[in-house]
Coordinates of C-alpha atoms and ligand atoms in Angstrom, one line a residue:
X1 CA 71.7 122.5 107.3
X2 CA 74.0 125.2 105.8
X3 CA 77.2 125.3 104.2
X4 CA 79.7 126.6 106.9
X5 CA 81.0 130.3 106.6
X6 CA 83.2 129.4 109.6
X7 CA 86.5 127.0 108.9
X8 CA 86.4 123.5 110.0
X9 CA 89.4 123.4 112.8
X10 CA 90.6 119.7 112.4
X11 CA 94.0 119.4 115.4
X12 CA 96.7 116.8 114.4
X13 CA 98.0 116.7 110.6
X14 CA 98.4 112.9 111.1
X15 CA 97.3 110.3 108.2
X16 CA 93.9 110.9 110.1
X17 CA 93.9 114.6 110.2
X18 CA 94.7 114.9 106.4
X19 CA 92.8 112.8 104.9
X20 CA 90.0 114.3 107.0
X21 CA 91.0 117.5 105.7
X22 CA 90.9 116.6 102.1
X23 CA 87.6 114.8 102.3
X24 CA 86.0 118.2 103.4
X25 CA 86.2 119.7 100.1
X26 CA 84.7 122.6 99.3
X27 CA 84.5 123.2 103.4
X28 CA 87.2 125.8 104.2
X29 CA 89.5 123.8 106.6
X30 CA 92.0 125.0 109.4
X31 CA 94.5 122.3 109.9
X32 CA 96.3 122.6 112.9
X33 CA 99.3 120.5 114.4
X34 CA 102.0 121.1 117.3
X35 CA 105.2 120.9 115.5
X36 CA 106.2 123.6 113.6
X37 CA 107.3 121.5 110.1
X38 CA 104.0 119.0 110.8
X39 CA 106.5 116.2 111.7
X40 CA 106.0 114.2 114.6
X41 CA 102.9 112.3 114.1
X42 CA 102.7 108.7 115.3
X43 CA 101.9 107.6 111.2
X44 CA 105.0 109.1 109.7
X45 CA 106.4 105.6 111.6
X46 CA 104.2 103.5 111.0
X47 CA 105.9 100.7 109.7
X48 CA 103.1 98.4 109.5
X49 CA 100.6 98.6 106.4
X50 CA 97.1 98.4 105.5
X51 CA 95.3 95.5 105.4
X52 CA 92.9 94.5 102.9
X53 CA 91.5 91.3 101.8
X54 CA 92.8 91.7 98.3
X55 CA 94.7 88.7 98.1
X56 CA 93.2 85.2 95.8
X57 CA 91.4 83.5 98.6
X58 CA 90.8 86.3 100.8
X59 CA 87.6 88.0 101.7
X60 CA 85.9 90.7 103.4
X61 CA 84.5 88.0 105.7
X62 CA 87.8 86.4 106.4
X63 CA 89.4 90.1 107.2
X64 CA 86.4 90.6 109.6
X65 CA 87.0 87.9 111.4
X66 CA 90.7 87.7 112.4
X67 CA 89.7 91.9 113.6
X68 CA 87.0 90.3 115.9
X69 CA 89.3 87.4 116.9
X70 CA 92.6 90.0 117.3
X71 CA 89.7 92.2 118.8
X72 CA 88.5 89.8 121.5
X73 CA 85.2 90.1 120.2
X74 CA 84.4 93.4 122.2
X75 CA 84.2 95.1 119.1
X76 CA 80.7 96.6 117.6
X77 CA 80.8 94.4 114.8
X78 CA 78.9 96.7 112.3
X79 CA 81.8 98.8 112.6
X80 CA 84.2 96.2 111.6
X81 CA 82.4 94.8 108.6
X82 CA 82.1 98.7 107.9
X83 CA 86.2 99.2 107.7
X84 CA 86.8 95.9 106.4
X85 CA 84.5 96.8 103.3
X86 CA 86.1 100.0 102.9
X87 CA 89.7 98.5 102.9
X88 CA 89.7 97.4 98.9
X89 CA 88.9 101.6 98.2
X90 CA 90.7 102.9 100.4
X91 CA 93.8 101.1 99.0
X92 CA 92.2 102.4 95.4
X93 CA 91.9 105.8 97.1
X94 CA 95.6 105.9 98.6
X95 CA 96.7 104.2 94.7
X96 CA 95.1 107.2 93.2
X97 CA 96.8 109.7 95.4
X98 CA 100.1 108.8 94.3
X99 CA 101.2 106.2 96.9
X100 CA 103.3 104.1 95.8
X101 CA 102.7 100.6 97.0
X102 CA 105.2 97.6 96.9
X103 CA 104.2 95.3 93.7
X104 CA 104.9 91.9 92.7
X105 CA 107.1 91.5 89.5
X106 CA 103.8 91.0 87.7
X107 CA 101.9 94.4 88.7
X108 CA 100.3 93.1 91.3
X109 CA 100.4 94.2 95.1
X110 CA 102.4 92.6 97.5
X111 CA 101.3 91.3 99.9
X112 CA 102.3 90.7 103.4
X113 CA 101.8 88.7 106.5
X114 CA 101.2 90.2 110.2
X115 CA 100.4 88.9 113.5
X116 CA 96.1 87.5 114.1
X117 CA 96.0 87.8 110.0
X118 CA 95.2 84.5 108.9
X119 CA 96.4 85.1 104.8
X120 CA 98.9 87.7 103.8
X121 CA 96.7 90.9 103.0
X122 CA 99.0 93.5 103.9
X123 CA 99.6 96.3 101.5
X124 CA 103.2 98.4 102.0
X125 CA 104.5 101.2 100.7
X126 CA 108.6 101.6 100.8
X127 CA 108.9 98.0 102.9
X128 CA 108.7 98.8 106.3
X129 CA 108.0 102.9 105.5
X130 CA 104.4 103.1 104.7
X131 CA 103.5 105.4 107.2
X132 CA 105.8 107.8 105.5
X133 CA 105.2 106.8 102.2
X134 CA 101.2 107.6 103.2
X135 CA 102.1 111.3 104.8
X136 CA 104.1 112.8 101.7
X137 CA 101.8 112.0 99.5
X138 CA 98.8 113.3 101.7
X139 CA 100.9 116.4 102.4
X140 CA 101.5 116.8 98.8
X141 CA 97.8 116.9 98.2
X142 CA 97.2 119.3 101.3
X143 CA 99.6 121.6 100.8
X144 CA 98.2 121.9 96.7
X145 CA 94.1 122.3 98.7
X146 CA 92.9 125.9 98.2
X147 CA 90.2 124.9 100.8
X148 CA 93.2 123.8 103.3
X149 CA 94.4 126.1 105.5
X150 CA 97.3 124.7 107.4
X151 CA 99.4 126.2 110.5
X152 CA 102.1 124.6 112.6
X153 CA 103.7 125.0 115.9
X154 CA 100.7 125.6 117.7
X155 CA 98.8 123.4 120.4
X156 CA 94.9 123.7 121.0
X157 CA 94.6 124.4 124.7
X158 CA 91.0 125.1 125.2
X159 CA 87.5 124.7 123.5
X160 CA 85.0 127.2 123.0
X161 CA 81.5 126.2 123.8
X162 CA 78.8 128.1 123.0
X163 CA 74.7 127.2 124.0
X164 CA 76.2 123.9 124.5
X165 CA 78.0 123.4 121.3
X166 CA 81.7 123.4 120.2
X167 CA 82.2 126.3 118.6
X168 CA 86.1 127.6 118.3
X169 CA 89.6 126.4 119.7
X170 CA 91.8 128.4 121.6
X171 CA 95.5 128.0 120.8
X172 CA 98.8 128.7 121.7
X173 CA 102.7 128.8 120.2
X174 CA 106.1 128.3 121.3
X175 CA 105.8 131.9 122.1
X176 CA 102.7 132.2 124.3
X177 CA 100.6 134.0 122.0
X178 CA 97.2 132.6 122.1
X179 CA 94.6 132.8 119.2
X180 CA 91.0 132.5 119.2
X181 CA 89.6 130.4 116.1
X182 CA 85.8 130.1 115.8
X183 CA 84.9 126.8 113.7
X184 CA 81.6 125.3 112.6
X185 CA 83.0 122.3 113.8
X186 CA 85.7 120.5 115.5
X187 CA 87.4 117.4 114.5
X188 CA 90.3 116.0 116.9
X189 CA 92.5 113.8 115.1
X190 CA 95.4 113.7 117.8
X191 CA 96.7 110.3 118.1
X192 CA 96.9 108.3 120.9
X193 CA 98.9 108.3 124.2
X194 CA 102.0 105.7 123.8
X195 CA 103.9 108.8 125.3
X196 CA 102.3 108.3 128.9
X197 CA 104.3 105.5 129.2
X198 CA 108.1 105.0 130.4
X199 CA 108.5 102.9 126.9
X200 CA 106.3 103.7 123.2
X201 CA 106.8 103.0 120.0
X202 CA 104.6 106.7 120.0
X203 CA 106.4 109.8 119.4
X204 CA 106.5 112.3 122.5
X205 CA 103.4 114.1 121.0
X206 CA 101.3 111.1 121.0
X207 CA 100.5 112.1 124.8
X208 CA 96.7 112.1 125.0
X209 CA 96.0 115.9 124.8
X210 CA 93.4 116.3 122.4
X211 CA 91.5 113.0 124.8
X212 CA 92.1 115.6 127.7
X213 CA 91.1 118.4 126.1
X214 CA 87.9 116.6 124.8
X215 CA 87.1 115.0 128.8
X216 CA 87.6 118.4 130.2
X217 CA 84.8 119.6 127.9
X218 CA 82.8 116.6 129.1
X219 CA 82.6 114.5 125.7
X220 CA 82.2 110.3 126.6
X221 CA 84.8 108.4 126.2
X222 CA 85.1 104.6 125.9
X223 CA 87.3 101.9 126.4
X224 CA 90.2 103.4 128.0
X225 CA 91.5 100.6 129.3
X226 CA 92.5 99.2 126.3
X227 CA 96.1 99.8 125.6
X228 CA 98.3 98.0 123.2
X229 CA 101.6 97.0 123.6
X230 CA 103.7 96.0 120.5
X231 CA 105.8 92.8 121.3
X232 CA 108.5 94.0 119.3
X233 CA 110.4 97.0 120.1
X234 CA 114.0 97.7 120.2
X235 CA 115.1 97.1 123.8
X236 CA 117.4 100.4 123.7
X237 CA 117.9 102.8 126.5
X238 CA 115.2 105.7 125.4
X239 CA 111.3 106.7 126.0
X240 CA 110.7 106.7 122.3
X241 CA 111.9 103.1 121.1
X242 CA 112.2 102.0 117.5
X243 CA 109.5 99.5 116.2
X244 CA 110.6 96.0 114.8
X245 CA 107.7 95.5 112.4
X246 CA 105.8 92.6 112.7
X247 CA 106.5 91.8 109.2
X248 CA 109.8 90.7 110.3
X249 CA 108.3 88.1 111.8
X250 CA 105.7 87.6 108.7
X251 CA 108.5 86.7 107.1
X252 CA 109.7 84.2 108.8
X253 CA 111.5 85.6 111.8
X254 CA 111.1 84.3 115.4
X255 CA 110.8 85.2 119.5
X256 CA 113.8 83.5 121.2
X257 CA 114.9 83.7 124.9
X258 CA 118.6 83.7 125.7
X259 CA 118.8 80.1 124.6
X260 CA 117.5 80.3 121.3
X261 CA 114.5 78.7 122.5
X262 CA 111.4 79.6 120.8
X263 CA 109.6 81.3 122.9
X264 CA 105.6 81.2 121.3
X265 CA 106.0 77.7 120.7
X266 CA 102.9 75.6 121.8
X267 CA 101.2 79.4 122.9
X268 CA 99.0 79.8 120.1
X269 CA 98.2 77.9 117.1
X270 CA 99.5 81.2 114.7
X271 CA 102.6 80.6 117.3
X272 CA 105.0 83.4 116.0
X273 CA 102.3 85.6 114.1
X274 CA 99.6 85.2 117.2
X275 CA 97.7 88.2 118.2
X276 CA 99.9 91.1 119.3
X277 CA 98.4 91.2 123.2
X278 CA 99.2 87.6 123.2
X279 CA 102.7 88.1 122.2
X280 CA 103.7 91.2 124.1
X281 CA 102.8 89.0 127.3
X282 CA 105.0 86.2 126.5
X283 CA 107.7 89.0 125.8
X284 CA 107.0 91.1 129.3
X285 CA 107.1 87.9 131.1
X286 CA 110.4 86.5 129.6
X287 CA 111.7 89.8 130.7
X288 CA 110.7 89.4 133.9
X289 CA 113.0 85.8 134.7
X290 CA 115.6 86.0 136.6
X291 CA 118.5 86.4 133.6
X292 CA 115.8 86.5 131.1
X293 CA 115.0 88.8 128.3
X294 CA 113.2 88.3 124.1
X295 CA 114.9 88.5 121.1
X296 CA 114.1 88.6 117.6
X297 CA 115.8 86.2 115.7
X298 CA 115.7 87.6 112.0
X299 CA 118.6 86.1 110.4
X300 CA 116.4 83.6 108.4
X301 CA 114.9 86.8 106.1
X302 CA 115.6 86.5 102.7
X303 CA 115.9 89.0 100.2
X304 CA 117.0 92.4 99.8
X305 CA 116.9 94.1 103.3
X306 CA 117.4 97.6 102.0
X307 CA 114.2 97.3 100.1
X308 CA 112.0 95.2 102.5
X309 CA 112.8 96.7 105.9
X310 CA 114.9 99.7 105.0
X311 CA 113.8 101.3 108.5
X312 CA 114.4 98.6 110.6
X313 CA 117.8 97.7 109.1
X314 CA 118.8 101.5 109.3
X315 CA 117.6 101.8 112.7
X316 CA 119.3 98.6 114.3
X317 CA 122.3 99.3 112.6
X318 CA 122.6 102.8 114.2
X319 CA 122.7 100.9 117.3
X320 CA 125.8 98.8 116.6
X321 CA 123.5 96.0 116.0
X322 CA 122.5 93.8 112.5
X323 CA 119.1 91.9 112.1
X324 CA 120.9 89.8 109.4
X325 CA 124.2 88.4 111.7
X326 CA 122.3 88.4 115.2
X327 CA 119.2 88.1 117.6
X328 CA 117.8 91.6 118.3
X329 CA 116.9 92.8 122.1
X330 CA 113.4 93.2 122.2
X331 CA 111.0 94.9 124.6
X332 CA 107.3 95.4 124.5
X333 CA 106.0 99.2 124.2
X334 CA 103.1 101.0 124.7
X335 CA 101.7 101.0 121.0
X336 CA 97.9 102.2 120.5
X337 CA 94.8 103.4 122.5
X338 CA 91.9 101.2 121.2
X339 CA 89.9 103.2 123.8
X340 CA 89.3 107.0 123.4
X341 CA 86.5 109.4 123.0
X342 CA 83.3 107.8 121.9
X343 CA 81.9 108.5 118.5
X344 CA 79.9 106.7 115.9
X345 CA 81.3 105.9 112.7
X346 CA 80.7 109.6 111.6
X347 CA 83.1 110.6 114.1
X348 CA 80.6 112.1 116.3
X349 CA 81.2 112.9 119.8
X350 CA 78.4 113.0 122.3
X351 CA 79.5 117.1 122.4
X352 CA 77.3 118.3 119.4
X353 CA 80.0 120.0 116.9
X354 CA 83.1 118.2 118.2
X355 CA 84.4 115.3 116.2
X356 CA 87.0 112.0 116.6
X357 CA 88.9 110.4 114.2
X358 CA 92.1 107.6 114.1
X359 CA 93.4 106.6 117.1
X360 CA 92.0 109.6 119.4
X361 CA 88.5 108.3 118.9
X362 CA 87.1 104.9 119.7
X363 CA 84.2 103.7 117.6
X364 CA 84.0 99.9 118.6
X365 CA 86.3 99.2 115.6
X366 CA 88.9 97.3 117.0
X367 CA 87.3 96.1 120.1
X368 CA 90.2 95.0 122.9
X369 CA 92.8 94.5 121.0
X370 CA 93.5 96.0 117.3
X371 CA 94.5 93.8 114.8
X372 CA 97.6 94.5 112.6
X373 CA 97.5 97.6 110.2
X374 CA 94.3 98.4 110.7
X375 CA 95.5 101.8 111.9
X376 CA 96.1 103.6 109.2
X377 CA 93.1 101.9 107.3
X378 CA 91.0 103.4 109.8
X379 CA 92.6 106.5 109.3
X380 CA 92.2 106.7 105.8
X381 CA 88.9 105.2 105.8
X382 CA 87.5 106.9 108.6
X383 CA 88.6 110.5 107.6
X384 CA 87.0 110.2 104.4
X385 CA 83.9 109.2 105.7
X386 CA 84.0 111.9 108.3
X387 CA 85.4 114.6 105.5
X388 CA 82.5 113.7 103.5
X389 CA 80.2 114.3 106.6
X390 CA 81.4 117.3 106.8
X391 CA 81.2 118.8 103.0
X392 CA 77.7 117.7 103.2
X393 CA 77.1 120.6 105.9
X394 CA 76.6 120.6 109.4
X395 CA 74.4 122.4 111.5
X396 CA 74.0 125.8 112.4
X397 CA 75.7 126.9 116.1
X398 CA 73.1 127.9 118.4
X399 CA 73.1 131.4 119.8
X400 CA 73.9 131.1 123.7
X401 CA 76.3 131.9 126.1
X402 CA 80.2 131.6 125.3
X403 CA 82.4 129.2 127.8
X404 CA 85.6 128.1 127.4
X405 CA 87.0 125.1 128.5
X406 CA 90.6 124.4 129.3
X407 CA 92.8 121.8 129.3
X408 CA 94.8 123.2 132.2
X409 CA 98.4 122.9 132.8
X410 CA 100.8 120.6 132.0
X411 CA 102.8 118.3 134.4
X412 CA 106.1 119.5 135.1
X413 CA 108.7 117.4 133.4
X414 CA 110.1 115.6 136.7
X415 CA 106.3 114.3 137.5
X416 CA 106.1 113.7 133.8
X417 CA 108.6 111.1 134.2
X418 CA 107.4 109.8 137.7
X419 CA 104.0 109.4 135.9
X420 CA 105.6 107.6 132.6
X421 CA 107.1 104.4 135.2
X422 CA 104.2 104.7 137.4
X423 CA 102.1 103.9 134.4
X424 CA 104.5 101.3 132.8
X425 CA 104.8 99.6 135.9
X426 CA 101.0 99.6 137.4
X427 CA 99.0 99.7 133.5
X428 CA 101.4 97.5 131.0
X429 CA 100.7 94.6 129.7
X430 CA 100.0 92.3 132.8
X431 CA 97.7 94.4 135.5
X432 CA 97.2 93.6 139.2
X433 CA 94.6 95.3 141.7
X434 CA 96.8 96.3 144.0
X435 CA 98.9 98.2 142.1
X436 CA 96.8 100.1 139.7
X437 CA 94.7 101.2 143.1
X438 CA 98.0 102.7 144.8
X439 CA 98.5 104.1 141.4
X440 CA 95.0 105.4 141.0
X441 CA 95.7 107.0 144.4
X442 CA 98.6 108.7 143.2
X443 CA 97.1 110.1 140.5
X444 CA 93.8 111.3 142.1
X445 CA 95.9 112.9 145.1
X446 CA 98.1 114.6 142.2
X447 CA 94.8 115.7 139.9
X448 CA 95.8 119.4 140.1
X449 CA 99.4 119.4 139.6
X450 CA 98.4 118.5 135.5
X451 CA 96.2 117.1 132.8
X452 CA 98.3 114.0 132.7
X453 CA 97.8 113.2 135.5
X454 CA 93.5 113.1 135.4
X455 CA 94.0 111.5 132.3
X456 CA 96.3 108.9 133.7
X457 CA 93.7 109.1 136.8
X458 CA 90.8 108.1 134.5
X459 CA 92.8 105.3 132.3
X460 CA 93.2 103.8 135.7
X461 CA 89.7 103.8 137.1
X462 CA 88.9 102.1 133.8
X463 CA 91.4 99.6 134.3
X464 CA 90.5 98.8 137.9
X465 CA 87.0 98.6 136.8
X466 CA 87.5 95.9 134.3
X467 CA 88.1 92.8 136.9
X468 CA 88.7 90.3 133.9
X469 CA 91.3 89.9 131.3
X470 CA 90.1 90.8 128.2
X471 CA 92.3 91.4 125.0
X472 CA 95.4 93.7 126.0
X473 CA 94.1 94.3 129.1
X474 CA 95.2 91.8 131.4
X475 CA 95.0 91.1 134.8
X476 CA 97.9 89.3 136.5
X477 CA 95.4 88.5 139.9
X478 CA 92.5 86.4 140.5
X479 CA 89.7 88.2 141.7
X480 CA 89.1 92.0 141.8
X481 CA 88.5 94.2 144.3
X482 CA 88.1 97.3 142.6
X483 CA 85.6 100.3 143.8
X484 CA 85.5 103.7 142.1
X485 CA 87.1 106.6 144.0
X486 CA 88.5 104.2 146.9
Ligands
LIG501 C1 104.0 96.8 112.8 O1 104.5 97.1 111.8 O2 104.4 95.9 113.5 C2 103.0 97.7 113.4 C3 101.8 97.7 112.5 C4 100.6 98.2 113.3 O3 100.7 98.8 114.3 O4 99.5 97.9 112.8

């Protein structure tokens, strides 16, 4: 073990990304990310929290069981009594930084209730604006680093490998130029891929790249076929939709059809509040009656909007419409990747020198389904744990041959948008045979035209390969038929 002459490249300045950044003090640290101001992550939305079992009453135990329960129990459980330990510090951690979270009148937290969370054990920052709240302060602390170096406005198109390690990124600006970067390691922190879908709560970004990148080098991945759906997104013309936060509904607002009717009545026994794959299936499928459609009835909220659900308010009211007068369109939208490329909790791939953290890797965390505002607790925690992994020194690169390994082109943006509603329609929340095989077809027959589409091509053979319902993934037929490459 040595201390690394070489930087550690970590792609995607996302909650993940920094904090992974920070934690690798006194490593020297590139910190790379696509847009040219570092906007654009999936976090600087989030509008959900962090959850941890803080509240009187609450517990580690209880925390780690509503994950499994939200998780369909197809998570490693080590892993989830890991984070749900680690949530109490990593509130401390975030509390330290400068984050300002939401307090009671007497000092303490706030805190708030999401869906599959049995107590309210949600931390905010600014209402509905955490994920914000979390990204200028972590930026604030990057950009002050003297071991951070970062650069936008670049995307990392190809790994180096060298005697079978990682050993360097290759990337590329708005201008063509392409840079070589040789790293000691390589940490992707990328986000997810909402943005393969016709309708995401994700920003365009969030596309899968750094998961393509990472297959095309040959790294496992697992659980691909686990993709969320929030139940509540705005139903607005648009890719990109705006998130109604599940707190709305944690404090006391309610899923209606056109009638008024309660819609998760009699569903669930946490009715409103049940897990989020639950509830974005009873939305799809009121969408799907003839004259049907989901609203979000919110007008029971008390309190002051501007302070509790600033973003929401601001948002809806840009679109003509008011959460406190009337019923808000809803639509599920592809949300988060529990799936991803496989590492341990150190954020090891099975490529030595290439690491995973957030929502690009999977670690067994949050199993089929991920509960509510764990996200950005993973994040947090997770890129400590991997930034401390990382101080501590890695190994030396081997001497060997040099290969790179390319992503390869992108789709153009007509098939982009082909593959976004092929996607919506044949992988959302409710899955049938015979349309993820045609789509599966599609894709394979279309593998060269762009890494989208053997990504997309992959995320299918995962689904069709998973005959039962399990967590979000659903399957709307009886039976399954499925056989790889057919
Ligand atoms: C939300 O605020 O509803 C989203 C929170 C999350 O994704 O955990």
């Amino acid at each position: 073990m040595r201390h690394p002459r070489l930087p550690i490249v970590v792609v995607g300045s996302g909650v993940a990304g920094m904090t992974t950044a920070l934690a690798a003090a006194p490593a020297p640290v590139r910190l790379l990310c696509r847009s040219a101001d570092g906007t654009g992550s999936a976090s600087a939305l989030a509008q959900g929290g962090i959850a941890a079992a803080l509240g009187e009453g609450d517990g580690v135990e209880a925390h780690v069981r509503d994950t499994l329960e939200a998780g369909a129990r197809h998570n490693d459980a080590s892993a989830v009594r890991w984070l749900c330990e680690a949530a109490p510090a990593t509130v401390a951690w975030l509390d330290a930084l400068g984050v300002a979270f939401d307090r009671r009148p007497d000092g303490g937290l706030q805190l708030g209730r999401e869906g599959g969370h049995g107590v309210s054990r949600i931390v905010h920052a600014g209402g509905d604006a955490s994920g914000a709240a979390l990204m200028r302060a972590l930026r604030a602390k990057v950009q002050a680093a003297p071991h951070v170096q970062w650069r936008g406005g670049v995307d990392a198109e190809a790994l180096l490998l060298r005697g079978g390690r990682v050993a360097g990124v290759r990337v590329r600006d708005a201008r063509g130029r392409q840079q070589l970067i040789e790293a000691a390691a390589v940490v992707l922190a990328t986000g997810g891929l909402g943005a393969l879908y016709a309708r995401t709560s994700n920003p365009p970004g969030a596309d899968g790249a750094g998961l393509a990148l990472a297959m095309a080098a040959g790294a496992a991945t697992r659980d691909l076929e686990f993709v969320q759906f929030h139940p509540t997104a705005l139903a607005v013309d648009g890719h990109c939709l705006p998130l109604l936060t599940e707190a709305l509904r944690g404090a006391g607002a309610r899923l209606v059809d056109r009638a008024g009717v309660p819609l998760m009545q009699g569903l669930h026994p946490l009715g409103d509040l049940a897990p989020r794959d639950v509830v974005a299936r009873r939305v799809w499928q009121a969408r799907q009656q003839p004259a049907g459609g989901a609203w979000l009835d919110a007008r029971s909220i008390e309190g002051d909007w501007h302070a509790r659900f600033p973003t929401v308010l601001a948002t809806c009211l840009a679109h003509g419409l008011d959460p406190r007068r009337e019923p808000l369109p809803i639509t599920p939208a592809a949300h988060f990747h529990m799936g991803g490329v496989a590492t341990d909790l150190d954020g090891r791939s099975s490529l030595p020198g290439l690491y995973a953290v957030g929502e690009s890797a999977c670690n067994g965390v949050h199993g089929a389904n991920r509960l509510a505002s764990n996200s950005l607790l993973e994040a947090v925690a997770g890129g400590r744990r991997l930034g401390a992994v990382l101080a501590a020194g890695i190994a030396a690169s081997t001497p060997g041959a040099y290969r790179w390994v390319e992503r390869g082109a992108s789709l153009p943006p007509e098939n982009l948008l082909a593959l976004r509603e092929l996607l919506w329609h044949a992988a959302g929340p409710v899955r049938e045979d015979m349309a993820l095989r045609m789509a599966w077809r599609r894709c394979a027959a279309a593998a060269g035209a762009g890494w989208q589409m053997r990504l997309a091509r992959a995320l299918l053979q995962a689904m069709r390969l998973r005959c039962d319902s399990l967590g979000a993934h659903w399957r709307g037929d009886p039976g399954c038929a499925a056989q790889a490459g057919s």
